[in-house]
Short mmCIF file of N, CA and C in Angstrom, two decimals:
data_model
loop_
_atom_site.label_atom_id
_atom_site.label_comp_id
_atom_site.label_asym_id
_atom_site.label_seq_id
_atom_site.Cartn_x
_atom_site.Cartn_y
_atom_site.Cartn_z
N MET A 1 -3.91 -17.71 21.12
CA MET A 1 -5.33 -17.74 21.06
C MET A 1 -5.49 -16.81 19.75
N SER A 2 -6.27 -17.46 18.95
CA SER A 2 -6.51 -16.26 17.66
C SER A 2 -8.22 -15.78 17.89
N LEU A 3 -8.29 -14.56 17.40
CA LEU A 3 -9.79 -14.13 17.40
C LEU A 3 -10.55 -14.67 16.35
N PRO A 4 -11.75 -14.92 16.44
CA PRO A 4 -12.45 -15.19 15.32
C PRO A 4 -12.54 -14.25 14.31
N SER A 5 -12.86 -14.50 13.02
CA SER A 5 -12.87 -13.91 11.91
C SER A 5 -14.30 -13.77 11.45
N VAL A 6 -14.84 -12.59 11.01
CA VAL A 6 -16.11 -12.27 10.60
C VAL A 6 -15.98 -11.57 9.42
N PRO A 7 -16.54 -12.29 8.30
CA PRO A 7 -16.47 -11.51 6.91
C PRO A 7 -17.52 -10.19 6.83
N LEU A 8 -17.20 -9.20 6.15
CA LEU A 8 -17.98 -7.98 5.92
C LEU A 8 -18.93 -8.42 4.79
N ARG A 9 -20.14 -8.11 5.07
CA ARG A 9 -21.27 -8.37 3.74
C ARG A 9 -21.91 -7.36 3.85
N TRP A 10 -22.59 -6.98 2.66
CA TRP A 10 -23.45 -5.72 2.52
C TRP A 10 -24.79 -6.25 1.92
N GLU A 11 -25.77 -5.67 2.67
CA GLU A 11 -27.21 -5.74 2.17
C GLU A 11 -28.08 -4.53 1.70
N ARG A 12 -28.79 -4.70 0.92
CA ARG A 12 -29.59 -3.62 0.18
C ARG A 12 -30.30 -2.91 1.57
N ARG A 13 -30.52 -1.59 1.51
CA ARG A 13 -30.88 -0.77 2.68
C ARG A 13 -32.24 -0.05 2.08
N GLU A 14 -33.26 -0.41 2.46
CA GLU A 14 -34.62 0.34 2.16
C GLU A 14 -35.23 0.94 3.38
N PRO A 15 -35.68 2.04 3.38
CA PRO A 15 -35.28 3.18 2.38
C PRO A 15 -33.78 3.62 2.90
N PRO A 16 -33.42 4.42 1.96
CA PRO A 16 -31.70 4.85 1.82
C PRO A 16 -31.56 5.74 3.20
N LEU A 17 -30.36 5.91 3.84
CA LEU A 17 -30.05 6.87 4.90
C LEU A 17 -30.08 8.22 4.20
N PRO A 18 -30.27 9.26 4.82
CA PRO A 18 -30.26 10.61 4.23
C PRO A 18 -28.66 10.83 4.26
N ALA A 19 -28.27 11.43 2.83
CA ALA A 19 -26.78 11.70 2.74
C ALA A 19 -26.08 12.54 3.58
N ALA A 20 -25.00 12.43 4.02
CA ALA A 20 -24.42 13.07 5.04
C ALA A 20 -22.71 13.26 4.39
N ALA A 21 -22.51 12.91 3.57
CA ALA A 21 -21.01 12.78 2.60
C ALA A 21 -21.24 12.24 1.26
N VAL A 22 -20.28 12.44 0.37
CA VAL A 22 -20.00 11.98 -0.88
C VAL A 22 -18.56 11.60 -0.90
N LEU A 23 -18.28 10.60 -1.35
CA LEU A 23 -17.03 9.97 -1.50
C LEU A 23 -16.53 9.67 -3.11
N ALA A 24 -15.64 10.01 -3.36
CA ALA A 24 -15.00 9.77 -4.94
C ALA A 24 -13.72 8.92 -4.79
N VAL A 25 -13.41 7.94 -5.58
CA VAL A 25 -12.32 7.15 -5.46
C VAL A 25 -11.58 7.34 -7.10
N GLY A 26 -10.47 7.31 -7.33
CA GLY A 26 -9.95 7.01 -8.51
C GLY A 26 -10.15 8.29 -9.45
N ASP A 27 -10.77 7.73 -10.54
CA ASP A 27 -10.91 8.71 -11.57
C ASP A 27 -12.19 9.59 -11.27
N ALA A 28 -13.14 9.30 -10.49
CA ALA A 28 -14.22 10.02 -10.06
C ALA A 28 -13.64 11.38 -9.10
N VAL A 29 -12.48 11.53 -8.74
CA VAL A 29 -11.71 12.51 -7.80
C VAL A 29 -12.05 13.96 -8.77
N PRO A 30 -11.59 14.05 -9.70
CA PRO A 30 -11.49 15.41 -10.43
C PRO A 30 -13.03 16.06 -10.44
N ALA A 31 -13.70 15.30 -10.85
CA ALA A 31 -15.04 15.76 -10.93
C ALA A 31 -15.79 16.21 -9.50
N LEU A 32 -15.45 15.27 -8.64
CA LEU A 32 -16.02 15.59 -7.31
C LEU A 32 -15.34 17.04 -6.88
N ALA A 33 -14.09 16.79 -7.05
CA ALA A 33 -13.46 17.96 -6.39
C ALA A 33 -13.97 19.60 -7.20
N ALA A 34 -14.19 19.60 -8.58
CA ALA A 34 -14.48 20.69 -9.30
C ALA A 34 -16.01 20.79 -8.89
N ALA A 35 -16.98 19.79 -8.45
CA ALA A 35 -18.28 20.14 -8.05
C ALA A 35 -18.11 20.82 -6.64
N THR A 36 -17.44 20.30 -5.98
CA THR A 36 -17.28 20.76 -4.52
C THR A 36 -16.73 22.16 -4.39
N ARG A 37 -16.06 22.66 -5.20
CA ARG A 37 -15.19 23.99 -5.62
C ARG A 37 -16.59 25.04 -5.84
N GLU A 38 -17.20 24.54 -6.65
CA GLU A 38 -18.29 25.40 -7.05
C GLU A 38 -19.39 25.49 -5.95
N ARG A 39 -19.74 24.52 -5.27
CA ARG A 39 -20.61 24.62 -4.31
C ARG A 39 -20.02 25.29 -3.09
N VAL A 40 -18.87 25.28 -2.71
CA VAL A 40 -18.08 26.16 -1.75
C VAL A 40 -18.10 27.64 -2.20
N ARG A 41 -17.90 28.00 -3.51
CA ARG A 41 -17.97 29.12 -4.04
C ARG A 41 -19.49 29.82 -4.15
N GLY A 42 -20.35 28.85 -3.89
CA GLY A 42 -21.77 29.37 -3.95
C GLY A 42 -22.40 29.56 -2.58
N GLY A 43 -21.37 29.26 -1.48
CA GLY A 43 -21.98 29.45 -0.25
C GLY A 43 -22.07 28.16 0.62
N ALA A 44 -21.63 27.03 -0.02
CA ALA A 44 -22.16 25.62 0.83
C ALA A 44 -21.04 25.42 1.76
N ARG A 45 -21.50 25.19 2.98
CA ARG A 45 -20.55 24.82 3.95
C ARG A 45 -20.07 23.13 4.07
N LEU A 46 -18.91 23.16 3.49
CA LEU A 46 -18.64 21.67 3.13
C LEU A 46 -17.22 21.48 3.85
N ALA A 47 -16.92 20.37 4.39
CA ALA A 47 -15.78 19.82 4.73
C ALA A 47 -14.88 18.88 3.95
N VAL A 48 -13.83 18.63 3.71
CA VAL A 48 -13.15 17.83 2.74
C VAL A 48 -11.98 16.99 3.37
N LEU A 49 -11.92 15.81 3.01
CA LEU A 49 -10.73 14.86 3.33
C LEU A 49 -10.31 14.38 2.13
N ALA A 50 -8.95 14.27 1.94
CA ALA A 50 -8.25 13.96 0.65
C ALA A 50 -7.23 13.18 0.78
N ASP A 51 -7.02 12.02 0.25
CA ASP A 51 -6.05 11.18 0.15
C ASP A 51 -5.46 11.26 -1.42
N ASP A 52 -4.36 12.11 -1.57
CA ASP A 52 -3.78 12.35 -3.10
C ASP A 52 -2.45 12.37 -3.06
N GLU A 53 -1.86 11.59 -2.03
CA GLU A 53 -0.41 11.75 -2.20
C GLU A 53 0.46 11.17 -3.65
N ALA A 54 1.53 11.84 -3.97
CA ALA A 54 1.83 11.58 -5.48
C ALA A 54 2.29 10.14 -5.45
N ALA A 55 2.85 9.33 -4.40
CA ALA A 55 3.15 7.92 -4.46
C ALA A 55 1.99 7.11 -4.53
N LEU A 56 0.62 7.53 -4.42
CA LEU A 56 -0.41 6.70 -4.61
C LEU A 56 -0.74 6.32 -6.00
N PRO A 57 -1.33 5.28 -6.28
CA PRO A 57 -1.72 4.71 -7.72
C PRO A 57 -2.91 5.87 -8.04
N ALA A 58 -3.12 5.94 -9.08
CA ALA A 58 -4.29 6.84 -9.53
C ALA A 58 -5.69 6.27 -9.05
N ALA A 59 -5.79 4.77 -9.13
CA ALA A 59 -7.14 4.24 -8.71
C ALA A 59 -7.31 4.26 -7.21
N ASP A 60 -6.23 4.84 -6.52
CA ASP A 60 -6.43 4.54 -4.94
C ASP A 60 -6.53 6.03 -4.35
N ARG A 61 -6.48 7.06 -5.40
CA ARG A 61 -6.94 8.51 -4.72
C ARG A 61 -8.35 8.73 -4.37
N ALA A 62 -8.33 9.32 -3.34
CA ALA A 62 -9.90 9.53 -2.72
C ALA A 62 -10.08 10.89 -2.21
N LEU A 63 -11.26 11.45 -2.45
CA LEU A 63 -11.82 12.65 -1.90
C LEU A 63 -13.31 12.63 -1.29
N LEU A 64 -13.38 12.66 0.09
CA LEU A 64 -14.54 12.78 0.91
C LEU A 64 -15.02 14.25 1.16
N VAL A 65 -16.27 14.45 0.86
CA VAL A 65 -16.74 15.71 0.97
C VAL A 65 -18.01 15.51 2.22
N LEU A 66 -18.04 16.17 3.15
CA LEU A 66 -18.99 16.45 4.32
C LEU A 66 -19.53 17.42 4.51
N GLY A 67 -21.00 17.27 4.66
CA GLY A 67 -21.81 18.53 4.68
C GLY A 67 -23.28 18.12 4.79
N ALA A 68 -24.28 19.23 4.79
CA ALA A 68 -25.78 18.88 4.96
C ALA A 68 -26.18 18.54 3.57
N GLU A 69 -27.09 17.51 3.60
CA GLU A 69 -27.33 16.75 2.27
C GLU A 69 -27.78 17.77 1.24
N ALA A 70 -28.48 18.95 1.42
CA ALA A 70 -29.02 19.98 0.35
C ALA A 70 -27.67 20.50 -0.17
N ASP A 71 -26.33 20.46 0.56
CA ASP A 71 -25.32 21.08 0.08
C ASP A 71 -24.12 20.14 -0.74
N LEU A 72 -24.49 18.81 -0.36
CA LEU A 72 -23.40 18.01 -1.21
C LEU A 72 -23.39 18.22 -2.61
N PRO A 73 -22.30 18.07 -3.13
CA PRO A 73 -22.32 18.08 -4.60
C PRO A 73 -22.57 16.80 -5.18
N TRP A 74 -22.79 16.71 -6.56
CA TRP A 74 -22.73 15.66 -7.37
C TRP A 74 -21.78 15.41 -7.98
N ALA A 75 -21.36 14.18 -8.62
CA ALA A 75 -20.28 13.84 -9.62
C ALA A 75 -20.53 12.49 -10.03
N ASP A 76 -20.39 12.34 -11.20
CA ASP A 76 -20.46 11.18 -12.01
C ASP A 76 -19.50 10.09 -11.26
N GLY A 77 -19.87 8.76 -10.60
CA GLY A 77 -18.87 7.83 -10.21
C GLY A 77 -18.75 7.98 -8.68
N ALA A 78 -19.13 9.19 -8.00
CA ALA A 78 -18.69 9.37 -6.52
C ALA A 78 -20.28 8.57 -5.90
N ARG A 79 -20.01 8.35 -4.59
CA ARG A 79 -21.05 7.46 -3.83
C ARG A 79 -21.60 8.29 -2.39
N TYR A 80 -22.59 8.41 -2.48
CA TYR A 80 -23.24 9.10 -1.18
C TYR A 80 -23.32 8.28 -0.30
N LEU A 81 -22.71 8.79 1.12
CA LEU A 81 -22.61 8.23 2.41
C LEU A 81 -23.77 8.59 3.29
N GLY A 82 -24.31 7.75 4.37
CA GLY A 82 -25.04 8.30 5.32
C GLY A 82 -24.50 7.68 6.62
N ARG A 83 -24.93 8.29 7.78
CA ARG A 83 -24.67 7.98 9.05
C ARG A 83 -25.48 6.55 9.68
N ASP A 84 -25.07 5.63 10.06
CA ASP A 84 -25.02 4.45 10.74
C ASP A 84 -24.46 4.22 11.89
N ALA A 85 -25.15 4.38 13.14
CA ALA A 85 -24.37 4.20 14.32
C ALA A 85 -23.10 4.90 14.37
N GLY A 86 -22.98 6.05 13.86
CA GLY A 86 -21.85 6.78 13.82
C GLY A 86 -20.96 6.68 12.81
N LEU A 87 -21.31 5.76 11.86
CA LEU A 87 -20.22 5.31 10.93
C LEU A 87 -20.76 5.73 9.49
N LEU A 88 -20.05 6.34 8.60
CA LEU A 88 -20.53 6.75 7.42
C LEU A 88 -20.54 5.36 6.45
N VAL A 89 -21.52 5.08 5.94
CA VAL A 89 -21.54 3.84 4.89
C VAL A 89 -22.47 4.29 3.76
N PRO A 90 -22.46 3.67 2.66
CA PRO A 90 -23.17 3.93 1.52
C PRO A 90 -24.67 4.05 1.94
N THR A 91 -25.34 5.02 1.34
CA THR A 91 -26.89 5.29 1.88
C THR A 91 -27.84 3.90 1.41
N THR A 92 -27.31 3.27 0.46
CA THR A 92 -28.25 2.34 -0.16
C THR A 92 -27.72 0.83 0.35
N ALA A 93 -26.76 0.77 1.17
CA ALA A 93 -26.37 -0.44 1.81
C ALA A 93 -26.03 -0.53 3.20
N ARG A 94 -26.20 -1.64 3.68
CA ARG A 94 -26.17 -1.89 5.13
C ARG A 94 -24.96 -2.95 5.64
N PRO A 95 -24.09 -2.61 6.39
CA PRO A 95 -23.12 -3.57 6.59
C PRO A 95 -23.53 -4.67 7.50
N VAL A 96 -23.05 -5.95 7.27
CA VAL A 96 -23.46 -7.13 8.10
C VAL A 96 -21.99 -7.67 8.77
N PRO A 97 -21.90 -7.81 9.80
CA PRO A 97 -22.58 -7.52 10.96
C PRO A 97 -22.88 -6.01 10.98
N ALA A 98 -23.46 -5.49 12.18
CA ALA A 98 -23.96 -4.04 12.23
C ALA A 98 -22.83 -3.10 12.11
N ALA A 99 -23.04 -1.92 11.75
CA ALA A 99 -22.26 -0.68 11.58
C ALA A 99 -21.56 -0.41 13.01
N ALA A 100 -22.34 -0.56 14.02
CA ALA A 100 -21.66 -0.50 15.37
C ALA A 100 -20.59 -1.05 15.62
N LEU A 101 -20.62 -2.53 15.24
CA LEU A 101 -19.67 -3.38 15.52
C LEU A 101 -18.19 -2.97 14.64
N TRP A 102 -18.53 -2.47 13.22
CA TRP A 102 -17.64 -2.20 12.43
C TRP A 102 -16.73 -0.89 13.00
N ARG A 103 -17.72 -0.23 13.42
CA ARG A 103 -17.03 1.28 13.88
C ARG A 103 -16.01 0.96 15.01
N ARG A 104 -16.40 -0.02 15.96
CA ARG A 104 -15.25 -0.37 16.97
C ARG A 104 -14.32 -1.22 16.28
N VAL A 105 -14.35 -1.95 15.39
CA VAL A 105 -13.23 -2.87 14.82
C VAL A 105 -12.36 -2.01 13.93
N ILE A 106 -12.69 -0.86 13.28
CA ILE A 106 -11.85 -0.16 12.69
C ILE A 106 -11.26 1.05 13.38
N GLY A 107 -11.68 1.31 14.90
CA GLY A 107 -10.89 2.01 15.44
C GLY A 107 -11.71 3.48 15.50
N ALA A 108 -12.92 3.53 15.07
CA ALA A 108 -13.48 5.06 14.92
C ALA A 108 -14.45 5.19 16.16
N ALA A 109 -14.17 4.78 17.05
CA ALA A 109 -14.78 5.19 18.32
C ALA A 109 -15.17 6.72 18.47
N ASP A 110 -14.30 7.36 18.13
CA ASP A 110 -13.86 8.93 18.81
C ASP A 110 -13.56 9.77 17.49
N ARG A 111 -13.86 9.21 16.36
CA ARG A 111 -13.27 9.60 15.18
C ARG A 111 -14.13 9.55 13.90
N LEU A 112 -13.85 10.17 12.89
CA LEU A 112 -14.77 9.92 11.54
C LEU A 112 -14.42 8.53 11.30
N GLY A 113 -15.33 7.87 10.81
CA GLY A 113 -15.10 6.68 10.28
C GLY A 113 -15.98 6.27 9.10
N VAL A 114 -15.42 5.80 7.97
CA VAL A 114 -15.98 5.42 6.73
C VAL A 114 -15.72 4.01 6.60
N LEU A 115 -16.79 3.42 5.97
CA LEU A 115 -16.76 2.01 5.73
C LEU A 115 -17.52 1.84 4.57
N VAL A 116 -16.91 1.21 3.41
CA VAL A 116 -17.57 1.13 1.86
C VAL A 116 -17.00 -0.16 1.47
N PRO A 117 -17.58 -0.75 0.36
CA PRO A 117 -16.88 -1.86 -0.11
C PRO A 117 -15.43 -1.68 -0.55
N GLY A 118 -14.68 -2.46 0.04
CA GLY A 118 -13.20 -2.30 -0.59
C GLY A 118 -12.37 -1.18 0.13
N HIS A 119 -13.07 -0.37 0.94
CA HIS A 119 -12.39 0.64 1.82
C HIS A 119 -12.79 0.91 3.38
N ALA A 120 -11.88 1.37 3.95
CA ALA A 120 -12.08 1.86 5.30
C ALA A 120 -11.34 3.04 5.53
N LEU A 121 -11.83 3.93 6.28
CA LEU A 121 -11.09 5.26 6.59
C LEU A 121 -11.31 5.57 7.84
N VAL A 122 -10.43 5.95 8.66
CA VAL A 122 -10.31 6.73 9.92
C VAL A 122 -9.65 7.92 10.04
N ALA A 123 -10.30 8.91 10.50
CA ALA A 123 -9.64 10.28 10.32
C ALA A 123 -10.38 11.05 11.62
N ASP A 124 -9.51 12.20 11.83
CA ASP A 124 -10.07 13.27 12.49
C ASP A 124 -11.04 14.11 11.39
N THR A 125 -12.32 14.63 12.16
CA THR A 125 -13.24 15.20 11.45
C THR A 125 -12.69 16.58 10.92
N PRO A 126 -12.48 16.78 9.71
CA PRO A 126 -12.20 18.08 9.15
C PRO A 126 -13.05 19.54 9.35
N ALA A 127 -12.36 20.61 9.34
CA ALA A 127 -13.16 21.68 9.67
C ALA A 127 -13.57 22.10 7.98
N PRO A 128 -14.95 22.89 8.10
CA PRO A 128 -15.28 23.42 6.88
C PRO A 128 -14.23 24.17 5.97
N ILE A 129 -14.12 23.81 4.62
CA ILE A 129 -13.18 24.50 3.81
C ILE A 129 -13.77 25.88 3.53
N THR A 130 -12.62 26.85 3.63
CA THR A 130 -12.86 28.46 3.37
C THR A 130 -12.14 28.68 2.21
N ALA A 131 -11.69 28.05 1.45
CA ALA A 131 -10.76 28.56 0.18
C ALA A 131 -11.20 27.45 -0.86
N PRO A 132 -11.95 27.90 -1.72
CA PRO A 132 -12.28 26.89 -2.56
C PRO A 132 -11.27 26.49 -3.54
N GLU A 133 -10.22 27.39 -3.77
CA GLU A 133 -9.04 27.39 -4.66
C GLU A 133 -8.43 26.00 -4.12
N ALA A 134 -8.35 25.62 -2.73
CA ALA A 134 -7.71 24.63 -2.34
C ALA A 134 -8.13 23.40 -2.99
N LEU A 135 -9.14 23.17 -3.68
CA LEU A 135 -9.47 22.15 -4.33
C LEU A 135 -9.06 21.83 -5.92
N ASP A 136 -8.27 23.16 -6.22
CA ASP A 136 -7.98 23.31 -7.49
C ASP A 136 -7.02 21.90 -7.93
N ALA A 137 -6.10 21.67 -7.22
CA ALA A 137 -4.92 20.37 -7.44
C ALA A 137 -5.85 19.16 -7.64
N PHE A 138 -6.94 19.06 -6.87
CA PHE A 138 -7.61 17.62 -7.11
C PHE A 138 -8.75 17.60 -8.38
N THR A 139 -8.65 18.99 -8.91
CA THR A 139 -9.52 18.81 -10.18
C THR A 139 -8.76 18.39 -11.33
N ARG A 140 -7.56 18.00 -11.32
CA ARG A 140 -6.48 17.54 -12.46
C ARG A 140 -6.58 16.06 -12.44
N PRO A 141 -6.60 15.44 -13.73
CA PRO A 141 -6.58 13.82 -13.38
C PRO A 141 -5.11 13.55 -12.73
N ALA A 142 -5.35 12.45 -12.24
CA ALA A 142 -3.96 11.72 -11.40
C ALA A 142 -2.99 11.39 -12.25
N ARG A 143 -1.83 11.79 -11.92
CA ARG A 143 -0.56 11.45 -12.92
C ARG A 143 -0.52 9.86 -12.98
N THR A 144 -0.07 9.53 -14.15
CA THR A 144 0.02 8.13 -14.24
C THR A 144 1.58 7.60 -14.05
N ASP A 145 2.02 6.28 -14.04
CA ASP A 145 3.39 6.05 -13.99
C ASP A 145 3.98 6.80 -15.22
N ALA A 146 3.44 6.91 -16.42
CA ALA A 146 4.20 7.34 -17.55
C ALA A 146 4.50 8.91 -17.21
N ASP A 147 3.52 9.56 -16.50
CA ASP A 147 3.81 11.00 -16.32
C ASP A 147 5.09 11.25 -15.28
N ALA A 148 4.98 10.16 -14.32
CA ALA A 148 5.91 10.31 -13.00
C ALA A 148 7.35 10.10 -13.89
N ASP A 149 7.57 9.14 -14.82
CA ASP A 149 8.61 9.08 -15.64
C ASP A 149 8.95 9.99 -16.46
N GLY A 150 8.07 10.93 -16.84
CA GLY A 150 8.41 12.05 -17.73
C GLY A 150 8.03 11.75 -19.14
N ALA A 151 7.71 10.40 -19.48
CA ALA A 151 7.00 9.94 -20.75
C ALA A 151 5.80 10.53 -21.08
N GLY A 152 4.89 10.75 -20.22
CA GLY A 152 3.46 11.12 -20.74
C GLY A 152 3.32 12.72 -20.77
N ASP A 153 4.48 13.40 -20.39
CA ASP A 153 4.13 14.78 -20.47
C ASP A 153 4.72 15.61 -21.57
N GLY A 154 5.05 14.89 -22.56
CA GLY A 154 5.68 15.48 -23.74
C GLY A 154 7.05 16.19 -23.74
N LEU A 155 7.72 16.08 -22.62
CA LEU A 155 8.92 16.64 -22.41
C LEU A 155 10.11 15.56 -22.83
N GLN A 156 10.98 16.16 -23.76
CA GLN A 156 12.05 15.21 -24.11
C GLN A 156 13.29 15.36 -23.18
#
């Protein structure tokens, strides 16, 4: 017996949700990491989740920053997320079917769940970051395949 398949669609949300997180993917990661580092140095209480494994293609790197709306950093190319039925979704978009259903489908009932076009994330909620320098590694652009082969680093 096969289960029915339901496509995920997005509708415009008005008014937008209050921001509870900001997400950067790919080339937007270094700018968000730098802005987050500065906010933490300034006293903001922010939590960070990163997916930046060396084997990941540069386009798949991700950085999620959680905190109070007033503390969240801004970075070009990053997307603000708000809570809809316990799931983090874009502040200006509504998933269809409802977020509560998608939260169960992706297995985020008791964990942090993020759903954005093209990506879903389920993880344990991170503790607030206490060492801003921990973000330094993410402020550098991702290594390319040429870098990994040694061709892009100027070494002979």
